[in-house]
Coordinates of C-alpha atoms in Angstrom, one line a residue:
X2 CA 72.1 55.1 111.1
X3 CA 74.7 55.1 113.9
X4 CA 77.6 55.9 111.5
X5 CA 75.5 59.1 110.1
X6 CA 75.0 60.3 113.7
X7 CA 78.6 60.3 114.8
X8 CA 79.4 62.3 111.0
X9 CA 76.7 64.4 112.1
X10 CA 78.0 65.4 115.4
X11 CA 81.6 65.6 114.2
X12 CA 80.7 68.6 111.4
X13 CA 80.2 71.4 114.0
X14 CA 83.8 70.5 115.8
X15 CA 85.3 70.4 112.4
X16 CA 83.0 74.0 111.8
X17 CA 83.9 75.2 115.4
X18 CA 88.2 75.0 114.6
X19 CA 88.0 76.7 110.8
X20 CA 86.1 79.5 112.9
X21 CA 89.0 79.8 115.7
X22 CA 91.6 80.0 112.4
X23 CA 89.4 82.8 110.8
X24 CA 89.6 84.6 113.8
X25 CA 92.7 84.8 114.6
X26 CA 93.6 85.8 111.2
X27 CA 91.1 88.5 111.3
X28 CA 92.0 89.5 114.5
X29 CA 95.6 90.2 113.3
X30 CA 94.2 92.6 110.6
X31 CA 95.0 96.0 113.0
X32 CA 98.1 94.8 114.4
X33 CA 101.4 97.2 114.1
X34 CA 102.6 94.8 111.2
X35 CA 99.0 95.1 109.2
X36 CA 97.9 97.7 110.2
X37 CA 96.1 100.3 108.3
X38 CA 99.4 101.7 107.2
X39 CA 101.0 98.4 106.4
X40 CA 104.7 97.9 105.2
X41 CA 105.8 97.6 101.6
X42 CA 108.7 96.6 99.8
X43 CA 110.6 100.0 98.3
X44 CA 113.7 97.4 97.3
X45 CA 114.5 93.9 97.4
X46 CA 117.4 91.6 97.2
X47 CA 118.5 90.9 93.9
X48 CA 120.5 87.1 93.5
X49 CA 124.0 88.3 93.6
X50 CA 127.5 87.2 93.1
X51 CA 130.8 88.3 94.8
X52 CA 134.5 87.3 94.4
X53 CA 135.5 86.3 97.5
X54 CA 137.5 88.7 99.9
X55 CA 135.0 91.8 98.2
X56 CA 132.3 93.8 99.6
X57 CA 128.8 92.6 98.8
X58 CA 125.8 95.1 99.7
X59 CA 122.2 93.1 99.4
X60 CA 119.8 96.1 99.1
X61 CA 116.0 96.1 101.8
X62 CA 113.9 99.3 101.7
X63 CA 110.9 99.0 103.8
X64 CA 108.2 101.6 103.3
X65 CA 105.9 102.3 106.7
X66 CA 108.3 100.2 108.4
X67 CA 107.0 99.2 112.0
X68 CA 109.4 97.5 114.5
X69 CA 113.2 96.7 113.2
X70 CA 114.6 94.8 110.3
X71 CA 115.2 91.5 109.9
X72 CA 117.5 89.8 107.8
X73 CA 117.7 86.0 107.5
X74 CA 120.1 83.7 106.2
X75 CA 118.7 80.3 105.3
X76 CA 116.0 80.2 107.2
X77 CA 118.1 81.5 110.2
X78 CA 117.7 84.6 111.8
X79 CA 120.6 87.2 111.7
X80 CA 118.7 89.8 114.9
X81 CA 117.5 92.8 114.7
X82 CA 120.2 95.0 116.0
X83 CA 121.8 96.8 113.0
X84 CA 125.5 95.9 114.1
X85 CA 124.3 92.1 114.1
X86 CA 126.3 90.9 116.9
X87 CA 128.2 87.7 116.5
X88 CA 128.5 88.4 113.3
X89 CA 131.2 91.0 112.4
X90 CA 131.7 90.9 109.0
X91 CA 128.0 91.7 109.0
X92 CA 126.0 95.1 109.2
X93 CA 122.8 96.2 108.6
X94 CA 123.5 99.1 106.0
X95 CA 121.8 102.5 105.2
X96 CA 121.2 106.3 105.4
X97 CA 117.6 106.5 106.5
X98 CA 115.5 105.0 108.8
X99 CA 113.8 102.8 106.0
X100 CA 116.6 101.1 104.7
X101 CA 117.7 97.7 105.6
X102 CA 120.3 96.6 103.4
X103 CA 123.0 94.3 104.6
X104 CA 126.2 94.5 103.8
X105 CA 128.9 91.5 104.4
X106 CA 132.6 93.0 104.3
X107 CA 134.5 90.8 102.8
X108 CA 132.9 88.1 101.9
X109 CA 133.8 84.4 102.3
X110 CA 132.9 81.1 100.8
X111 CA 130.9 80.0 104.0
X112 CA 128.6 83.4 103.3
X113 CA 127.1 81.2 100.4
X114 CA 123.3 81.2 100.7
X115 CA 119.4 82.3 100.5
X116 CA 119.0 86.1 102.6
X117 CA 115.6 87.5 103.0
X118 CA 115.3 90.6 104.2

């Protein structure tokens, strides 16, 4: 009996956490990110591969964008400035205000890696 009590008292904690999760996700549904007018995808990165000492141009079209780009390079963040300081070979690329693509002029070995845009 005493172990069923202490299983019994336990489930509304358990019930009480899952509900603080829920509501922070839902709470994030109106944000400027998911908003009603939420971003989408117009173009992706495509796997891509460049002689060395050439021009590569990774292509990011973000419709509804809200807020700035953001490219990443394994799992690092590159900023969100479009000249991306500290790194000069690197810029973020494009003739409207919905395109993100980064381009890395010229390219070198140590550029080897996964970008997400």
């Amino acid at each position: 009996e005493h172990k069923l009590e202490q299983k019994m008292v336990q489930l509304p904690q358990h019930m009480f956490h899952v509900a603080i999760i829920l509501a922070a996700l839902l709470a994030t549904k109106h944000t400027a990110v998911g908003g009603p007018a939420r971003q989408y995808f117009l173009s992706t990165p495509h796997n891509t591969t460049v002689t060395a000492g050439h021009q590569a141009r990774l292509a990011c079209s973000v419709g509804n964008l809200a807020g700035t780009c953001q490219w990443t390079r394994d799992g690092f963040a590159l900023g969100t400035d479009r000249n991306l300081p500290g790194f000069s070979r690197y810029l973020m690329a494009g003739d409207s205000e919905h395109a993100c693509d980064l381009s890395i002029d010229p390219v070198l070995p140590l550029d080897e890696g996964e970008y997400r845009c």
